[in-house]
Amino acid sequence: MGKIPFDIEAALPLVADAVRPYPKAAMFELAERGYRTVFQQLVACVVSIRTRDEESLPLSVRLFDRAPTAAEVAVLTPEQIAALIRPATFWDRKAVQIRDIARRVADDFGGDLPCDEATLRSFSGVGVKCANLALGIACTQRGGAAAGLGGPDDAADPEPERRLIAVDVHVHRVTNRWGYVSAPTPEKTMEALAGVLPPRYDVEINALLVPFGKHICTGVRPKCSTCPVRDPCQQVGVTSHR
Ligand code: SF4
């Protein structure tokens, strides 16, 4: 007998329960600790690129504890920033990018980065994932499952043309294994999700599937035998599991 169609409304609360014991994704954890301006979220995402959350989270905290605002980061030298974010991957290049972001935010925006995707994407080193995460966390009231999953009745859908889906390797892998989308790359998965995911889950999908992908639907031998969504999951591409 075939699997039942994947019901995202039913699955996400189960995923939220399953990931509750695990650390939150770094940017959601930072927001919960009070580092939630658009500038801080954007810089934290730059620090996190190709760097594990366990490493990038304390590095971002160290940077913001030294210099919490764009104006304060802007007067640091790249060497001083590098010393704070090292050993993040590409720490030397990121230090220059962060200093340049801070200078522009301080000089052109009065220190207050607007909630505008085009502005965020205009910075060197900022891709669509970081822009969507920063906007989703800093610019909406629905800061993700960390604060409680927004269910169907909790919030109205945002404007449909302004999607804020941030797809990393975990969101890409899990949603494709589910059979919810079928796409070869994270970028294509983002496009596919925009066509099927209710907009109210744009932010939550990242908050939930990063820890779910790290601890349950792992890259190698996912924990299917105890997975709360194994009934609807199509297990696409899964050849061995626990
Ligand atoms: S059943 Fe397996 S492949 Fe599907 S979501 Fe769960 S852990 Fe991942």
PDB file of C-alpha atoms and ligand atoms in Angstrom:
ATOM      1  CA  MET A   1       0.000   0.000   0.000  1.00  0.00           C
ATOM      2  CA  GLY A   2       1.375   3.451  -0.908  1.00  0.00           C
ATOM      3  CA  LYS A   3       2.210   6.156   1.559  1.00  0.00           C
ATOM      4  CA  ILE A   4      -0.376   8.808   2.377  1.00  0.00           C
ATOM      5  CA  PRO A   5       0.276  12.321   0.966  1.00  0.00           C
ATOM      6  CA  PHE A   6       2.547  14.472   3.126  1.00  0.00           C
ATOM      7  CA  ASP A   7       0.405  16.727   5.335  1.00  0.00           C
ATOM      8  CA  ILE A   8       2.641  19.593   6.429  1.00  0.00           C
ATOM      9  CA  GLU A   9       0.027  20.976   8.847  1.00  0.00           C
ATOM     10  CA  ALA A  10      -0.028  17.667  10.705  1.00  0.00           C
ATOM     11  CA  ALA A  11       3.713  17.032  10.487  1.00  0.00           C
ATOM     12  CA  LEU A  12       5.186  20.284  11.791  1.00  0.00           C
ATOM     13  CA  PRO A  13       3.700  20.080  15.314  1.00  0.00           C
ATOM     14  CA  LEU A  14       5.106  16.526  15.569  1.00  0.00           C
ATOM     15  CA  VAL A  15       8.501  17.770  14.443  1.00  0.00           C
ATOM     16  CA  ALA A  16       8.295  20.634  16.958  1.00  0.00           C
ATOM     17  CA  ASP A  17       7.711  18.131  19.773  1.00  0.00           C
ATOM     18  CA  ALA A  18      10.567  15.925  18.578  1.00  0.00           C
ATOM     19  CA  VAL A  19      13.179  18.723  18.442  1.00  0.00           C
ATOM     20  CA  ARG A  20      12.265  20.332  21.766  1.00  0.00           C
ATOM     21  CA  PRO A  21      15.162  18.611  23.646  1.00  0.00           C
ATOM     22  CA  TYR A  22      17.763  19.808  21.144  1.00  0.00           C
ATOM     23  CA  PRO A  23      19.542  23.175  20.803  1.00  0.00           C
ATOM     24  CA  LYS A  24      17.798  25.678  18.604  1.00  0.00           C
ATOM     25  CA  ALA A  25      19.306  26.779  15.296  1.00  0.00           C
ATOM     26  CA  ALA A  26      21.933  29.459  16.000  1.00  0.00           C
ATOM     27  CA  MET A  27      20.090  32.533  14.747  1.00  0.00           C
ATOM     28  CA  PHE A  28      16.899  31.621  16.599  1.00  0.00           C
ATOM     29  CA  GLU A  29      18.932  31.049  19.754  1.00  0.00           C
ATOM     30  CA  LEU A  30      20.614  34.443  19.290  1.00  0.00           C
ATOM     31  CA  ALA A  31      17.229  36.123  18.886  1.00  0.00           C
ATOM     32  CA  GLU A  32      16.017  34.492  22.061  1.00  0.00           C
ATOM     33  CA  ARG A  33      19.089  35.836  23.881  1.00  0.00           C
ATOM     34  CA  GLY A  34      18.246  39.365  22.702  1.00  0.00           C
ATOM     35  CA  TYR A  35      20.499  39.669  19.650  1.00  0.00           C
ATOM     36  CA  ARG A  36      17.671  40.261  17.231  1.00  0.00           C
ATOM     37  CA  THR A  37      18.222  43.484  15.285  1.00  0.00           C
ATOM     38  CA  VAL A  38      18.334  43.116  11.512  1.00  0.00           C
ATOM     39  CA  PHE A  39      22.020  44.072  11.622  1.00  0.00           C
ATOM     40  CA  GLN A  40      22.855  41.475  14.272  1.00  0.00           C
ATOM     41  CA  GLN A  41      20.902  38.722  12.543  1.00  0.00           C
ATOM     42  CA  LEU A  42      22.518  39.486   9.203  1.00  0.00           C
ATOM     43  CA  VAL A  43      26.033  39.568  10.642  1.00  0.00           C
ATOM     44  CA  ALA A  44      25.403  36.380  12.618  1.00  0.00           C
ATOM     45  CA  CYS A  45      24.330  34.636   9.423  1.00  0.00           C
ATOM     46  CA  VAL A  46      27.507  35.776   7.668  1.00  0.00           C
ATOM     47  CA  VAL A  47      29.545  34.385  10.583  1.00  0.00           C
ATOM     48  CA  SER A  48      27.624  31.093  10.348  1.00  0.00           C
ATOM     49  CA  ILE A  49      28.239  30.433   6.648  1.00  0.00           C
ATOM     50  CA  ARG A  50      29.980  27.051   6.322  1.00  0.00           C
ATOM     51  CA  THR A  51      30.519  27.017  10.079  1.00  0.00           C
ATOM     52  CA  ARG A  52      28.745  24.734  12.520  1.00  0.00           C
ATOM     53  CA  ASP A  53      26.176  26.341  14.839  1.00  0.00           C
ATOM     54  CA  GLU A  54      28.103  25.104  17.871  1.00  0.00           C
ATOM     55  CA  GLU A  55      31.049  27.228  16.742  1.00  0.00           C
ATOM     56  CA  SER A  56      29.326  30.237  15.178  1.00  0.00           C
ATOM     57  CA  LEU A  57      26.884  30.929  18.027  1.00  0.00           C
ATOM     58  CA  PRO A  58      29.517  31.796  20.692  1.00  0.00           C
ATOM     59  CA  LEU A  59      31.549  33.719  18.109  1.00  0.00           C
ATOM     60  CA  SER A  60      28.582  35.946  17.236  1.00  0.00           C
ATOM     61  CA  VAL A  61      27.874  36.463  20.927  1.00  0.00           C
ATOM     62  CA  ARG A  62      31.524  37.432  21.471  1.00  0.00           C
ATOM     63  CA  LEU A  63      31.378  39.947  18.618  1.00  0.00           C
ATOM     64  CA  PHE A  64      28.100  41.534  19.771  1.00  0.00           C
ATOM     65  CA  ASP A  65      29.183  41.663  23.385  1.00  0.00           C
ATOM     66  CA  ARG A  66      32.183  43.709  22.254  1.00  0.00           C
ATOM     67  CA  ALA A  67      30.294  45.755  19.663  1.00  0.00           C
ATOM     68  CA  PRO A  68      26.489  45.398  19.666  1.00  0.00           C
ATOM     69  CA  THR A  69      25.621  48.070  17.090  1.00  0.00           C
ATOM     70  CA  ALA A  70      26.663  48.817  13.528  1.00  0.00           C
ATOM     71  CA  ALA A  71      28.349  52.032  14.666  1.00  0.00           C
ATOM     72  CA  GLU A  72      30.434  50.108  17.200  1.00  0.00           C
ATOM     73  CA  VAL A  73      31.412  47.377  14.726  1.00  0.00           C
ATOM     74  CA  ALA A  74      32.223  50.017  12.078  1.00  0.00           C
ATOM     75  CA  VAL A  75      35.083  51.477  14.120  1.00  0.00           C
ATOM     76  CA  LEU A  76      36.751  48.088  14.614  1.00  0.00           C
ATOM     77  CA  THR A  77      39.494  47.079  12.211  1.00  0.00           C
ATOM     78  CA  PRO A  78      39.093  43.884  10.181  1.00  0.00           C
ATOM     79  CA  GLU A  79      41.884  42.432  12.337  1.00  0.00           C
ATOM     80  CA  GLN A  80      39.926  43.167  15.516  1.00  0.00           C
ATOM     81  CA  ILE A  81      36.775  41.628  14.037  1.00  0.00           C
ATOM     82  CA  ALA A  82      38.760  38.638  12.821  1.00  0.00           C
ATOM     83  CA  ALA A  83      40.127  38.065  16.296  1.00  0.00           C
ATOM     84  CA  LEU A  84      36.541  37.914  17.604  1.00  0.00           C
ATOM     85  CA  ILE A  85      35.050  35.594  14.960  1.00  0.00           C
ATOM     86  CA  ARG A  86      38.015  33.294  14.476  1.00  0.00           C
ATOM     87  CA  PRO A  87      37.902  30.266  13.936  1.00  0.00           C
ATOM     88  CA  ALA A  88      34.752  30.688  11.812  1.00  0.00           C
ATOM     89  CA  THR A  89      35.359  29.435   8.288  1.00  0.00           C
ATOM     90  CA  PHE A  90      36.744  32.209   6.030  1.00  0.00           C
ATOM     91  CA  TRP A  91      37.157  34.368   9.154  1.00  0.00           C
ATOM     92  CA  ASP A  92      39.511  36.818   7.420  1.00  0.00           C
ATOM     93  CA  ARG A  93      37.196  37.425   4.460  1.00  0.00           C
ATOM     94  CA  LYS A  94      34.136  37.585   6.716  1.00  0.00           C
ATOM     95  CA  ALA A  95      35.836  40.167   8.963  1.00  0.00           C
ATOM     96  CA  VAL A  96      36.173  42.560   6.018  1.00  0.00           C
ATOM     97  CA  GLN A  97      32.594  41.865   4.903  1.00  0.00           C
ATOM     98  CA  ILE A  98      31.255  42.509   8.406  1.00  0.00           C
ATOM     99  CA  ARG A  99      33.240  45.753   8.750  1.00  0.00           C
ATOM    100  CA  ASP A 100      31.916  46.915   5.349  1.00  0.00           C
ATOM    101  CA  ILE A 101      28.315  45.996   6.264  1.00  0.00           C
ATOM    102  CA  ALA A 102      28.654  47.886   9.542  1.00  0.00           C
ATOM    103  CA  ARG A 103      30.076  50.991   7.869  1.00  0.00           C
ATOM    104  CA  ARG A 104      27.301  51.145   5.300  1.00  0.00           C
ATOM    105  CA  VAL A 105      24.613  50.547   7.903  1.00  0.00           C
ATOM    106  CA  ALA A 106      26.083  53.280  10.093  1.00  0.00           C
ATOM    107  CA  ASP A 107      26.701  55.767   7.277  1.00  0.00           C
ATOM    108  CA  ASP A 108      23.739  55.168   4.953  1.00  0.00           C
ATOM    109  CA  PHE A 109      20.993  53.943   7.273  1.00  0.00           C
ATOM    110  CA  GLY A 110      21.669  55.772  10.528  1.00  0.00           C
ATOM    111  CA  GLY A 111      22.688  52.492  12.134  1.00  0.00           C
ATOM    112  CA  ASP A 112      19.280  50.925  11.631  1.00  0.00           C
ATOM    113  CA  LEU A 113      19.109  48.398   8.808  1.00  0.00           C
ATOM    114  CA  PRO A 114      15.670  48.404   7.139  1.00  0.00           C
ATOM    115  CA  CYS A 115      13.554  45.291   6.649  1.00  0.00           C
ATOM    116  CA  ASP A 116      14.176  45.289   2.922  1.00  0.00           C
ATOM    117  CA  GLU A 117      15.398  42.267   1.006  1.00  0.00           C
ATOM    118  CA  ALA A 118      17.054  44.241  -1.800  1.00  0.00           C
ATOM    119  CA  THR A 119      19.068  46.241   0.731  1.00  0.00           C
ATOM    120  CA  LEU A 120      20.219  43.110   2.553  1.00  0.00           C
ATOM    121  CA  ARG A 121      21.096  41.314  -0.671  1.00  0.00           C
ATOM    122  CA  SER A 122      23.167  44.315  -1.785  1.00  0.00           C
ATOM    123  CA  PHE A 123      25.859  43.517   0.795  1.00  0.00           C
ATOM    124  CA  SER A 124      28.828  41.427  -0.261  1.00  0.00           C
ATOM    125  CA  GLY A 125      28.606  37.908   1.161  1.00  0.00           C
ATOM    126  CA  VAL A 126      24.837  38.017   1.792  1.00  0.00           C
ATOM    127  CA  GLY A 127      22.798  35.459  -0.147  1.00  0.00           C
ATOM    128  CA  VAL A 128      19.114  34.730  -0.194  1.00  0.00           C
ATOM    129  CA  LYS A 129      19.288  32.328   2.773  1.00  0.00           C
ATOM    130  CA  CYS A 130      20.839  34.921   5.089  1.00  0.00           C
ATOM    131  CA  ALA A 131      18.538  37.680   3.849  1.00  0.00           C
ATOM    132  CA  ASN A 132      15.443  35.544   4.403  1.00  0.00           C
ATOM    133  CA  LEU A 133      16.570  34.362   7.831  1.00  0.00           C
ATOM    134  CA  ALA A 134      17.432  37.868   9.023  1.00  0.00           C
ATOM    135  CA  LEU A 135      14.168  39.290   7.718  1.00  0.00           C
ATOM    136  CA  GLY A 136      12.149  36.363   8.994  1.00  0.00           C
ATOM    137  CA  ILE A 137      13.564  36.472  12.504  1.00  0.00           C
ATOM    138  CA  ALA A 138      14.184  40.189  13.012  1.00  0.00           C
ATOM    139  CA  CYS A 139      11.291  41.630  11.044  1.00  0.00           C
ATOM    140  CA  THR A 140       8.354  39.410  11.930  1.00  0.00           C
ATOM    141  CA  GLN A 141       6.680  38.691  15.211  1.00  0.00           C
ATOM    142  CA  ARG A 142       6.698  34.991  14.493  1.00  0.00           C
ATOM    143  CA  GLY A 143      10.253  34.195  15.458  1.00  0.00           C
ATOM    144  CA  GLY A 144       9.935  30.491  14.828  1.00  0.00           C
ATOM    145  CA  ALA A 145       9.123  27.340  16.647  1.00  0.00           C
ATOM    146  CA  ALA A 146      11.556  28.349  19.353  1.00  0.00           C
ATOM    147  CA  ALA A 147       8.787  30.488  20.712  1.00  0.00           C
ATOM    148  CA  GLY A 148       5.997  28.094  19.813  1.00  0.00           C
ATOM    149  CA  LEU A 149       4.920  26.842  16.429  1.00  0.00           C
ATOM    150  CA  GLY A 150       2.509  29.154  14.702  1.00  0.00           C
ATOM    151  CA  GLY A 151      -0.422  26.959  13.859  1.00  0.00           C
ATOM    152  CA  PRO A 152      -3.122  27.562  11.292  1.00  0.00           C
ATOM    153  CA  ASP A 153      -5.081  29.868  13.554  1.00  0.00           C
ATOM    154  CA  ASP A 154      -2.178  31.738  15.122  1.00  0.00           C
ATOM    155  CA  ALA A 155      -1.283  34.164  12.402  1.00  0.00           C
ATOM    156  CA  ALA A 156      -2.401  35.426   9.080  1.00  0.00           C
ATOM    157  CA  ASP A 157      -0.286  34.536   6.065  1.00  0.00           C
ATOM    158  CA  PRO A 158       2.101  37.314   5.025  1.00  0.00           C
ATOM    159  CA  GLU A 159       1.925  38.872   1.586  1.00  0.00           C
ATOM    160  CA  PRO A 160       2.266  35.901  -0.791  1.00  0.00           C
ATOM    161  CA  GLU A 161       4.862  37.598  -3.016  1.00  0.00           C
ATOM    162  CA  ARG A 162       7.278  38.180  -0.134  1.00  0.00           C
ATOM    163  CA  ARG A 163       8.373  34.703   0.874  1.00  0.00           C
ATOM    164  CA  LEU A 164      10.993  34.283   3.606  1.00  0.00           C
ATOM    165  CA  ILE A 165      11.905  30.620   3.267  1.00  0.00           C
ATOM    166  CA  ALA A 166      15.524  29.995   4.279  1.00  0.00           C
ATOM    167  CA  VAL A 167      16.701  26.672   2.871  1.00  0.00           C
ATOM    168  CA  ASP A 168      19.960  25.186   4.125  1.00  0.00           C
ATOM    169  CA  VAL A 169      21.222  21.624   3.720  1.00  0.00           C
ATOM    170  CA  HIS A 170      18.889  20.333   6.439  1.00  0.00           C
ATOM    171  CA  VAL A 171      15.695  21.916   5.098  1.00  0.00           C
ATOM    172  CA  HIS A 172      16.685  20.725   1.616  1.00  0.00           C
ATOM    173  CA  ARG A 173      17.426  17.140   2.670  1.00  0.00           C
ATOM    174  CA  VAL A 174      14.407  16.651   4.924  1.00  0.00           C
ATOM    175  CA  THR A 175      11.722  18.123   2.674  1.00  0.00           C
ATOM    176  CA  ASN A 176      13.015  16.071  -0.259  1.00  0.00           C
ATOM    177  CA  ARG A 177      13.108  12.867   1.796  1.00  0.00           C
ATOM    178  CA  TRP A 178       9.551  13.535   2.848  1.00  0.00           C
ATOM    179  CA  GLY A 179       8.579  13.743  -0.806  1.00  0.00           C
ATOM    180  CA  TYR A 180       7.056  17.127  -0.025  1.00  0.00           C
ATOM    181  CA  VAL A 181       9.197  18.614  -2.797  1.00  0.00           C
ATOM    182  CA  SER A 182      11.534  17.109  -5.365  1.00  0.00           C
ATOM    183  CA  ALA A 183      14.437  19.393  -6.155  1.00  0.00           C
ATOM    184  CA  PRO A 184      18.160  18.860  -6.775  1.00  0.00           C
ATOM    185  CA  THR A 185      19.586  21.864  -4.887  1.00  0.00           C
ATOM    186  CA  PRO A 186      18.702  24.060  -1.883  1.00  0.00           C
ATOM    187  CA  GLU A 187      17.949  26.925  -4.271  1.00  0.00           C
ATOM    188  CA  LYS A 188      15.506  24.777  -6.248  1.00  0.00           C
ATOM    189  CA  THR A 189      14.010  23.460  -3.022  1.00  0.00           C
ATOM    190  CA  MET A 190      13.335  27.038  -1.936  1.00  0.00           C
ATOM    191  CA  GLU A 191      11.505  27.686  -5.186  1.00  0.00           C
ATOM    192  CA  ALA A 192       9.549  24.442  -4.863  1.00  0.00           C
ATOM    193  CA  LEU A 193       8.612  25.151  -1.237  1.00  0.00           C
ATOM    194  CA  ALA A 194       7.335  28.580  -2.241  1.00  0.00           C
ATOM    195  CA  GLY A 195       4.784  26.747  -4.371  1.00  0.00           C
ATOM    196  CA  VAL A 196       3.483  24.351  -1.693  1.00  0.00           C
ATOM    197  CA  LEU A 197       4.339  25.612   1.805  1.00  0.00           C
ATOM    198  CA  PRO A 198       1.724  27.819   3.489  1.00  0.00           C
ATOM    199  CA  PRO A 199       3.456  31.211   3.956  1.00  0.00           C
ATOM    200  CA  ARG A 200       2.831  31.201   7.707  1.00  0.00           C
ATOM    201  CA  TYR A 201       5.496  28.469   7.988  1.00  0.00           C
ATOM    202  CA  ASP A 202       8.213  30.350   6.077  1.00  0.00           C
ATOM    203  CA  VAL A 203      10.226  31.086   9.232  1.00  0.00           C
ATOM    204  CA  GLU A 204       9.264  28.017  11.255  1.00  0.00           C
ATOM    205  CA  ILE A 205      10.363  25.538   8.589  1.00  0.00           C
ATOM    206  CA  ASN A 206      13.994  26.534   9.144  1.00  0.00           C
ATOM    207  CA  ALA A 207      13.690  26.720  12.938  1.00  0.00           C
ATOM    208  CA  LEU A 208      12.264  23.185  13.003  1.00  0.00           C
ATOM    209  CA  LEU A 209      14.149  21.360  10.283  1.00  0.00           C
ATOM    210  CA  VAL A 210      17.664  22.470  11.223  1.00  0.00           C
ATOM    211  CA  PRO A 211      17.599  20.605  14.577  1.00  0.00           C
ATOM    212  CA  PHE A 212      15.421  17.857  13.055  1.00  0.00           C
ATOM    213  CA  GLY A 213      17.998  17.329  10.304  1.00  0.00           C
ATOM    214  CA  LYS A 214      20.906  17.420  12.713  1.00  0.00           C
ATOM    215  CA  HIS A 215      19.548  15.011  15.293  1.00  0.00           C
ATOM    216  CA  ILE A 216      16.777  12.851  13.769  1.00  0.00           C
ATOM    217  CA  CYS A 217      16.675  12.946   9.962  1.00  0.00           C
ATOM    218  CA  THR A 218      20.447  12.896   9.822  1.00  0.00           C
ATOM    219  CA  GLY A 219      22.425  12.860   6.588  1.00  0.00           C
ATOM    220  CA  VAL A 220      23.656   9.308   7.166  1.00  0.00           C
ATOM    221  CA  ARG A 221      21.375   6.616   8.631  1.00  0.00           C
ATOM    222  CA  PRO A 222      18.439   8.768   9.738  1.00  0.00           C
ATOM    223  CA  LYS A 223      16.511   7.629  12.822  1.00  0.00           C
ATOM    224  CA  CYS A 224      13.449   6.439  10.890  1.00  0.00           C
ATOM    225  CA  SER A 225      12.413   3.766  13.402  1.00  0.00           C
ATOM    226  CA  THR A 226      11.588   6.386  16.041  1.00  0.00           C
ATOM    227  CA  CYS A 227      10.718   9.275  13.710  1.00  0.00           C
ATOM    228  CA  PRO A 228       7.346  10.915  14.445  1.00  0.00           C
ATOM    229  CA  VAL A 229       6.592  11.464  10.745  1.00  0.00           C
ATOM    230  CA  ARG A 230       7.655   8.102   9.326  1.00  0.00           C
ATOM    231  CA  ASP A 231       4.094   7.225   8.237  1.00  0.00           C
ATOM    232  CA  PRO A 232       3.665  10.050   5.741  1.00  0.00           C
ATOM    233  CA  CYS A 233       7.411  10.304   4.902  1.00  0.00           C
ATOM    234  CA  GLN A 234       8.261   8.862   1.469  1.00  0.00           C
ATOM    235  CA  GLN A 235      11.893   8.272   2.622  1.00  0.00           C
ATOM    236  CA  VAL A 236      13.098   9.362  -0.816  1.00  0.00           C
ATOM    237  CA  GLY A 237      16.719   8.303  -1.312  1.00  0.00           C
ATOM    238  CA  VAL A 238      17.022   6.675   2.122  1.00  0.00           C
ATOM    239  CA  THR A 239      18.871   3.388   1.662  1.00  0.00           C
ATOM    240  CA  SER A 240      19.726   2.612   5.277  1.00  0.00           C
ATOM    241  CA  HIS A 241      18.431   3.926   8.547  1.00  0.00           C
ATOM    242  CA  ARG A 242      18.353   3.351  12.268  1.00  0.00           C
TER     243      ARG A 242
HETATM  244  S1  SF4 B   1      11.112   8.717   8.407  1.00  0.00           S
HETATM  245 FE1  SF4 B   1      13.354   8.784   8.195  1.00  0.00          FE
HETATM  246  S2  SF4 B   1      13.707   9.865   6.265  1.00  0.00           S
HETATM  247 FE2  SF4 B   1      11.602  10.323   6.896  1.00  0.00          FE
HETATM  248  S3  SF4 B   1      11.732  12.223   8.081  1.00  0.00           S
HETATM  249 FE3  SF4 B   1      11.837  10.531   9.516  1.00  0.00          FE
HETATM  250  S4  SF4 B   1      14.033  10.182   9.826  1.00  0.00           S
HETATM  251 FE4  SF4 B   1      13.792  11.390   7.921  1.00  0.00          FE
END
